[in-house]
Tab-separated table of C-alpha atoms and ligand atoms in Angstrom:
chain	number	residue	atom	x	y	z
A	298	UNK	CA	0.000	0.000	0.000
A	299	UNK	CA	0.971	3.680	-1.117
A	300	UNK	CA	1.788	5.429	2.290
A	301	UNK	CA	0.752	8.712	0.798
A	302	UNK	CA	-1.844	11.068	0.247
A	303	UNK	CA	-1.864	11.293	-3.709
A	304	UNK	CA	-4.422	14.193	-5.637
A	305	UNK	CA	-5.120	14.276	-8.765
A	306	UNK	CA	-6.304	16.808	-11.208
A	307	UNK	CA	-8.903	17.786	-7.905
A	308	UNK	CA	-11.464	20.103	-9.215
A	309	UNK	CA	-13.798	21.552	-6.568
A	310	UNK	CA	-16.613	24.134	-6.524
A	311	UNK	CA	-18.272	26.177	-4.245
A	312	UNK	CA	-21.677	27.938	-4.909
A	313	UNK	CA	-21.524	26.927	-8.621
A	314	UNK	CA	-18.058	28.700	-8.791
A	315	UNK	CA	-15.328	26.470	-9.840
A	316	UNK	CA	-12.428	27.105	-6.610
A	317	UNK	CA	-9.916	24.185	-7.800
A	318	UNK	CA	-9.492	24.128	-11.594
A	319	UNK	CA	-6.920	20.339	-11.963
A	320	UNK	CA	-4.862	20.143	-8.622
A	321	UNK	CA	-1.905	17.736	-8.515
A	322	UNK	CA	-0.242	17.035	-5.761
A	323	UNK	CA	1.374	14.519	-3.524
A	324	UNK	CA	2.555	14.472	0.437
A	325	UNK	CA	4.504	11.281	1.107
A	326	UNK	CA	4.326	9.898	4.928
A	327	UNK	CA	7.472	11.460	6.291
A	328	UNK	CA	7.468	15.081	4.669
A	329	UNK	CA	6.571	18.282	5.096
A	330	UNK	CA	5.095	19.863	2.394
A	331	UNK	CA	4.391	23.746	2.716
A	332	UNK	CA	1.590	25.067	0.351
A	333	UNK	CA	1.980	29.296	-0.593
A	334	UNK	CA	-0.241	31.171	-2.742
A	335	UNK	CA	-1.637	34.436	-2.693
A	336	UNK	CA	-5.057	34.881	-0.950
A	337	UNK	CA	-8.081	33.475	-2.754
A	338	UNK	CA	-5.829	31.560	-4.907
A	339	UNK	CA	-7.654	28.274	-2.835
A	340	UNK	CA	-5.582	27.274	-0.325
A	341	UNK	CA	-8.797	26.810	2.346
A	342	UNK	CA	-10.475	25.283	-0.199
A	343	UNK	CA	-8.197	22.777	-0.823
A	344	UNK	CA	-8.052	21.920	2.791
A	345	UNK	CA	-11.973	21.985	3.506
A	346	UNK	CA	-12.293	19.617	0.445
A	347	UNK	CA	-10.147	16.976	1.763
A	348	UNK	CA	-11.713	17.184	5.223
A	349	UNK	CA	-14.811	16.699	3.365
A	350	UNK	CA	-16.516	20.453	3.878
A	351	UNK	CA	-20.208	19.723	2.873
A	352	UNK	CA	-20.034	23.511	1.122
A	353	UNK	CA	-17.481	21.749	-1.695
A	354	UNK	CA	-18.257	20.134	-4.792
A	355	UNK	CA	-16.041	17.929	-5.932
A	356	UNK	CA	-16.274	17.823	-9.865
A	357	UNK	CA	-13.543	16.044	-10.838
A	358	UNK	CA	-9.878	14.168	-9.773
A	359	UNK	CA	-9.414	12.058	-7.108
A	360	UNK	CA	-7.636	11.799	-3.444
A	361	UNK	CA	-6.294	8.479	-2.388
A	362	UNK	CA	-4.735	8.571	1.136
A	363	UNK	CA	-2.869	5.607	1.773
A	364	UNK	CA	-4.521	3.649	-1.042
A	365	UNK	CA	-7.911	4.487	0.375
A	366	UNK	CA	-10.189	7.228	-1.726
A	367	UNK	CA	-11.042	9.519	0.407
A	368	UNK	CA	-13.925	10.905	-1.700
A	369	UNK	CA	-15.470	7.544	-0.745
A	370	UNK	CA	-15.640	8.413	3.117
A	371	UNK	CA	-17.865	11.192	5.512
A	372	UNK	CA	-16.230	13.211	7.429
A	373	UNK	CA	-15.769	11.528	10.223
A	374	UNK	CA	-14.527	8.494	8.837
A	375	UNK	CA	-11.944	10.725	7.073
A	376	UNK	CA	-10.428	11.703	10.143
A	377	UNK	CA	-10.646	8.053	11.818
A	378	UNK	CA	-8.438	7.226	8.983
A	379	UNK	CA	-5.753	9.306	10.033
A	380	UNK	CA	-6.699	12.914	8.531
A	381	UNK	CA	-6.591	16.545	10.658
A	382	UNK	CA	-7.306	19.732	9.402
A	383	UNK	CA	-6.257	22.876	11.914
A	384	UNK	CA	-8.510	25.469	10.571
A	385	UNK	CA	-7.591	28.566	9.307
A	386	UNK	CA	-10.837	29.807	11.183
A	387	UNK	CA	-11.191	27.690	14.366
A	388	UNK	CA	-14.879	27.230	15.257
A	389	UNK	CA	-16.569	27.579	18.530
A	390	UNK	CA	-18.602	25.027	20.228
A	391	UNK	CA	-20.429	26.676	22.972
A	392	UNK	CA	-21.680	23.776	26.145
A	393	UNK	CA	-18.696	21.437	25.171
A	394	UNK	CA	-15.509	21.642	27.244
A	395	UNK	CA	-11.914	21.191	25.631
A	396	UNK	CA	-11.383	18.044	27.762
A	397	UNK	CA	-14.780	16.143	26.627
A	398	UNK	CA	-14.624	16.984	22.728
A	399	UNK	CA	-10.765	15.411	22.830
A	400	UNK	CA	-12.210	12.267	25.079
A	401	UNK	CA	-14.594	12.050	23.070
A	402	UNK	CA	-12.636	12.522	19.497
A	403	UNK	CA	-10.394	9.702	21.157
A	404	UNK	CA	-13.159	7.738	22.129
A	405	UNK	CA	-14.679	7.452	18.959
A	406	UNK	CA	-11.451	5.727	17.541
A	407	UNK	CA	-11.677	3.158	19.688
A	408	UNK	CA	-13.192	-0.523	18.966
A	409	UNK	CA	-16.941	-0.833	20.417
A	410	UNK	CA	-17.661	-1.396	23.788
A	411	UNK	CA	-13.642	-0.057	24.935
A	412	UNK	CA	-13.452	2.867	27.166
A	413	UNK	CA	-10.637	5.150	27.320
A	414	UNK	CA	-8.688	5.173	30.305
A	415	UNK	CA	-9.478	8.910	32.237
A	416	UNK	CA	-6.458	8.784	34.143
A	417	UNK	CA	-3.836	8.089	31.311
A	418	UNK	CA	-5.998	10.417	28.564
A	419	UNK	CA	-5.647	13.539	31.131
A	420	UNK	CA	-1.833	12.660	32.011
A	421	UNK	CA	-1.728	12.796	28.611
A	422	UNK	CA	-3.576	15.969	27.773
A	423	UNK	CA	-1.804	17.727	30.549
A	424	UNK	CA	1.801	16.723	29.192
A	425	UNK	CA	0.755	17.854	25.632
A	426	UNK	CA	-0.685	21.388	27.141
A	427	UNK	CA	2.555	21.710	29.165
A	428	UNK	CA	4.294	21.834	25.907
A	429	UNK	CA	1.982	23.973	23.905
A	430	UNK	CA	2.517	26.355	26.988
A	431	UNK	CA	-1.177	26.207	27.765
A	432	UNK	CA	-2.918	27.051	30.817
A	433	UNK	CA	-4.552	23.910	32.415
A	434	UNK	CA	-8.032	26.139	32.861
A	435	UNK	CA	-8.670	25.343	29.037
A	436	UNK	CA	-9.501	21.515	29.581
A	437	UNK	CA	-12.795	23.097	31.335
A	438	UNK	CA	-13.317	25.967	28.952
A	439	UNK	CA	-15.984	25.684	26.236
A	440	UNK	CA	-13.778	24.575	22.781
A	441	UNK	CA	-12.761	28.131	21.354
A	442	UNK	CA	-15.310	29.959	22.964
A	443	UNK	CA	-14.422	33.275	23.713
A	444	UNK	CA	-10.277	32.240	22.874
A	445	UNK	CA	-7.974	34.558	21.228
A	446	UNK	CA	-6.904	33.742	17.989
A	447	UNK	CA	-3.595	33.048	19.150
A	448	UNK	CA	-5.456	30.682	21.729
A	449	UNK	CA	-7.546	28.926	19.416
A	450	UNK	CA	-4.785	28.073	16.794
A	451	UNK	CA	-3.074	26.394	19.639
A	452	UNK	CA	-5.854	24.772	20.681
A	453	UNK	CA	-5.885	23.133	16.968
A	454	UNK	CA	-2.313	22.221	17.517
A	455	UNK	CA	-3.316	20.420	21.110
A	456	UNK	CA	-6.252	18.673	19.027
A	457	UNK	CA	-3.550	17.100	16.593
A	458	UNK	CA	-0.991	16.248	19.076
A	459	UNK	CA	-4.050	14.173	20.999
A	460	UNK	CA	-5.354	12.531	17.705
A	461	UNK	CA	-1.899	11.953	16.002
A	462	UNK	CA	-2.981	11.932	12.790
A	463	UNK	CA	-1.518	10.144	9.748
A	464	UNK	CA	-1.876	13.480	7.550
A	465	UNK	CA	-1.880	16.617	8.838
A	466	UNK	CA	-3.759	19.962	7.231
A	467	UNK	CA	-2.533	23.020	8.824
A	468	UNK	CA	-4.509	26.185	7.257
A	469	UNK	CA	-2.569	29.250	8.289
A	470	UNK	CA	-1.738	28.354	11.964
A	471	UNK	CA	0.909	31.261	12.281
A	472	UNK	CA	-1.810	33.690	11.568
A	473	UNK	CA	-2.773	35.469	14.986
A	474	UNK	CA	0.089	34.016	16.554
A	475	UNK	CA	2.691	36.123	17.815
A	476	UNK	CA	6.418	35.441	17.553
A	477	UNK	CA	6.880	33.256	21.128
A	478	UNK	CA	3.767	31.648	20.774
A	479	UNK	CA	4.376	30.791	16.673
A	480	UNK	CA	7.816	29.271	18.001
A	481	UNK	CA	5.744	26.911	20.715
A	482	UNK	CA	3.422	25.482	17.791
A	483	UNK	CA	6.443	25.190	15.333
A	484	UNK	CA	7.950	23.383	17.961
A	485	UNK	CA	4.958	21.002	19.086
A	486	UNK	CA	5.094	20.448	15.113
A	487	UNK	CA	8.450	19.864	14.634
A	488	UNK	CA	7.932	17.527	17.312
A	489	UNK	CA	5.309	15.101	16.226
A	490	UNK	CA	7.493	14.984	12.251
A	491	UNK	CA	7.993	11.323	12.068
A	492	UNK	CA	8.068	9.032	9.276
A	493	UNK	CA	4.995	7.299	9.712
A	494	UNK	CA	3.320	11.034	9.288
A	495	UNK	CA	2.850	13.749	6.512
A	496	UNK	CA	2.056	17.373	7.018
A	497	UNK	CA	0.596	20.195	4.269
A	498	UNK	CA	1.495	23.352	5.771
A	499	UNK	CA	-0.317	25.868	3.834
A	500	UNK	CA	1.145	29.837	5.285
A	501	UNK	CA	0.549	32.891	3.208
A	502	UNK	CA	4.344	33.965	5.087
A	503	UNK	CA	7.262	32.672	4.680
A	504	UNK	CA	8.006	33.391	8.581
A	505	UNK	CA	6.308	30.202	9.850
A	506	UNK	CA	8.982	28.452	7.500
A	507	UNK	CA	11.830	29.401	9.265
A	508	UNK	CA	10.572	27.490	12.231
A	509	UNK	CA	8.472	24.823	10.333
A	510	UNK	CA	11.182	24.007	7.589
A	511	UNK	CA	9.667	22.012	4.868
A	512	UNK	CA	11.022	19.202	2.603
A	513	UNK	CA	9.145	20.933	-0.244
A	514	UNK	CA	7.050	24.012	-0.823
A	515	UNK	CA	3.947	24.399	-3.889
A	516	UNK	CA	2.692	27.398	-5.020
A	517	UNK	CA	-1.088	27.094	-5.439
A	518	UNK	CA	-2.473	29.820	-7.407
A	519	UNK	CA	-5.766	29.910	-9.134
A	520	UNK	CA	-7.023	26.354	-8.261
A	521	UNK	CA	-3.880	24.992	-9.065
A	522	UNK	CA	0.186	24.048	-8.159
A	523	UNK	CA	1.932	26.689	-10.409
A	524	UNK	CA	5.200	25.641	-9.186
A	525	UNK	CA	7.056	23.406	-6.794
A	526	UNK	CA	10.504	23.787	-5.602
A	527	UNK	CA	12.851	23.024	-2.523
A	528	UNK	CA	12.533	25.132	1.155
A	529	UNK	CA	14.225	28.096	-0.810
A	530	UNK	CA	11.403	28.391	-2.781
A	531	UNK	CA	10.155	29.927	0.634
A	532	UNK	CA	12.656	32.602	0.776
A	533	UNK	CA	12.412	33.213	-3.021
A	534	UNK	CA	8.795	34.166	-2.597
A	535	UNK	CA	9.542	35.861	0.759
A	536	UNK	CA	11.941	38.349	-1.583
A	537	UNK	CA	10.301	38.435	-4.412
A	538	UNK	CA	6.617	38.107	-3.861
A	539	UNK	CA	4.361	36.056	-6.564
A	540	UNK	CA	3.687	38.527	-9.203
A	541	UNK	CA	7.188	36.703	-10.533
A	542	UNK	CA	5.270	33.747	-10.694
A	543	UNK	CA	1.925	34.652	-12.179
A	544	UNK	CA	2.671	37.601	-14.737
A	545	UNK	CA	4.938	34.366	-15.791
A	546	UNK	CA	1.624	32.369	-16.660
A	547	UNK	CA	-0.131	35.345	-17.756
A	548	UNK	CA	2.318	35.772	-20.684
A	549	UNK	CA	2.255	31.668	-21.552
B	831	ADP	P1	-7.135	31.160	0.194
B	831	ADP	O1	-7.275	30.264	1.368
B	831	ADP	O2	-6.034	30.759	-0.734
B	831	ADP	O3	-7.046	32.593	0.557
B	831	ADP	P2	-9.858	30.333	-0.366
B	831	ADP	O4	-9.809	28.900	-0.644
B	831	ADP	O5	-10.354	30.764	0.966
B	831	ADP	O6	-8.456	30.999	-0.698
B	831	ADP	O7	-10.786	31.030	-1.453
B	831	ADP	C1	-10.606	30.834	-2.851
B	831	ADP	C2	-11.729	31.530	-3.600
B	831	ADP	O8	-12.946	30.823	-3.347
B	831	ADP	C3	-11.963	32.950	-3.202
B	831	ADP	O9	-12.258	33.700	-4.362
B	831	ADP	C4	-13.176	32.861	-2.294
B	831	ADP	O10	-13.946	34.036	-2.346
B	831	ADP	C5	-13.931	31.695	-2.893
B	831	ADP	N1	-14.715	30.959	-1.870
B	831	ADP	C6	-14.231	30.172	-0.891
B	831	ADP	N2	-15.221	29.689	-0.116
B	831	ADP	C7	-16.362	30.197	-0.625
B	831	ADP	C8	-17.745	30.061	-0.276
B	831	ADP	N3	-18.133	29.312	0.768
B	831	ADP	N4	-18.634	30.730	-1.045
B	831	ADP	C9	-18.245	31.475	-2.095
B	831	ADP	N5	-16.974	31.634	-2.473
B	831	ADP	C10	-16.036	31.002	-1.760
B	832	MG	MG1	-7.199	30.575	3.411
């Protein structure tokens, strides 16, 4: 079996409106891939479509992770089979504390009729908070509710540490993070990079690349990858911005 999550020509739309026009691309287990592009070139798109975002069409292309087409499964199967998606936009659910949505998130990927052990899953969650530098008081807060955006994108990061995904989707994590606290989640990232796991790291910056350094960096513009290159790419965009890159398609 293919340990790797493998899209092809991925067209998606939203409201009619055709978002992803043929995206290729392909995260082995192991890497970190970081996706750029300007704003509205997709980038969320691409990420709610593979977490299965009722809002998306897909109209076209395919997305096998691990051999498996994930077009074939709901949502929640999705992330049962190893996905996560950190939102760019973390939502709030009001009446649920942190500690019960991650028991239960956990609990849900066990067999029937096997509990999760309380005392090991808050060892556990406290150890993982410890290292995100987060306050113990958010295992009884209501998830995101009322959290800084700083707060909530480490929340995100605490929800993938817990679930330990196979693939992981992070949509513009270093956006409301300051400098210390984009250093903690880098670092809870860097952390969890092991070969039995992939990561898409999709930043508008270049900045959360210093910290998170990927094996390879796309540039998604317009629905699609417009180019792929090496970590420099990073620093090429950084310095040059992507006009470079798109008045280059423009004159093709
Ligand atoms: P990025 O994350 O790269 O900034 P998005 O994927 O959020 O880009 O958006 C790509 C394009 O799709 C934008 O033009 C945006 O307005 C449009 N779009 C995204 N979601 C919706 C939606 N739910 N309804 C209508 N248009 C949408
Ligand atoms: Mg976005």
């Amino acid at each position: 079996m293919s340990q790797t999550l493998n899209i092809q020509n991925l067209h998606a739309s939203v409201d009619g409106n055709e978002i992803l026009k043929g995206l290729d691309l392909e995260v082995p287990k192991g890497e970190v891939h970081a996706i750029m592009g300007p704003n509205g070139s997709g980038k969320s798109t691409l990420s709610k479509v593979l977490a299965g975002h009722e809002d998306y069409e897909v109209t076209d292309g395919q997305v096998m992770m691990d051999g498996i087409d994930l077009m074939d499964l709901e949502i929640d199967e999705r992330s049962r089979e190893g996905l996560f998606l950190a939102f760019q936009y973390p939502h709030e659910i009001p009446g649920v504390s942190n500690a019960n949505f991650l028991r239960a998130a956990l609990q849900a990927r066990l067999p029937k009729g096997e509990e999760i052990d309380a005392v090991g899953f808050y060892k556990e969650m406290y150890a993982k908070m410890d290292a995100l530098s987060m306050d113990r008081k958010f295992t009884g807060r209501a998830v995101n509710d009322g959290f800084s955006g700083g707060e909530k994108k480490r929340n995100e990061i605490l929800q993938m540490m817990m679930l330990e995904p196979s693939y992981a989707i992070l949509d513009e994590t270093d956006s409301g993070l300051d400098i210390d606290a984009l250093k903690i989640v880098a670092e809870g990232v860097n952390r969890m990079r092991c070969p039995e796991r992939g990561f898409l790291v999709i930043t508008h910056y270049q900045r959360l690349l210093d910290y998170i350094v990927p094996d390879v960096v796309h540039v998604l513009f317009d629905g699609k990858i417009i180019k792929t290159g090496g970590k420099e790419l990073a620093h090429e965009l950084e310095e040059k911005g992507y006009d470079w890159l798109t008045n280059e398609l423009v004159a093709v």
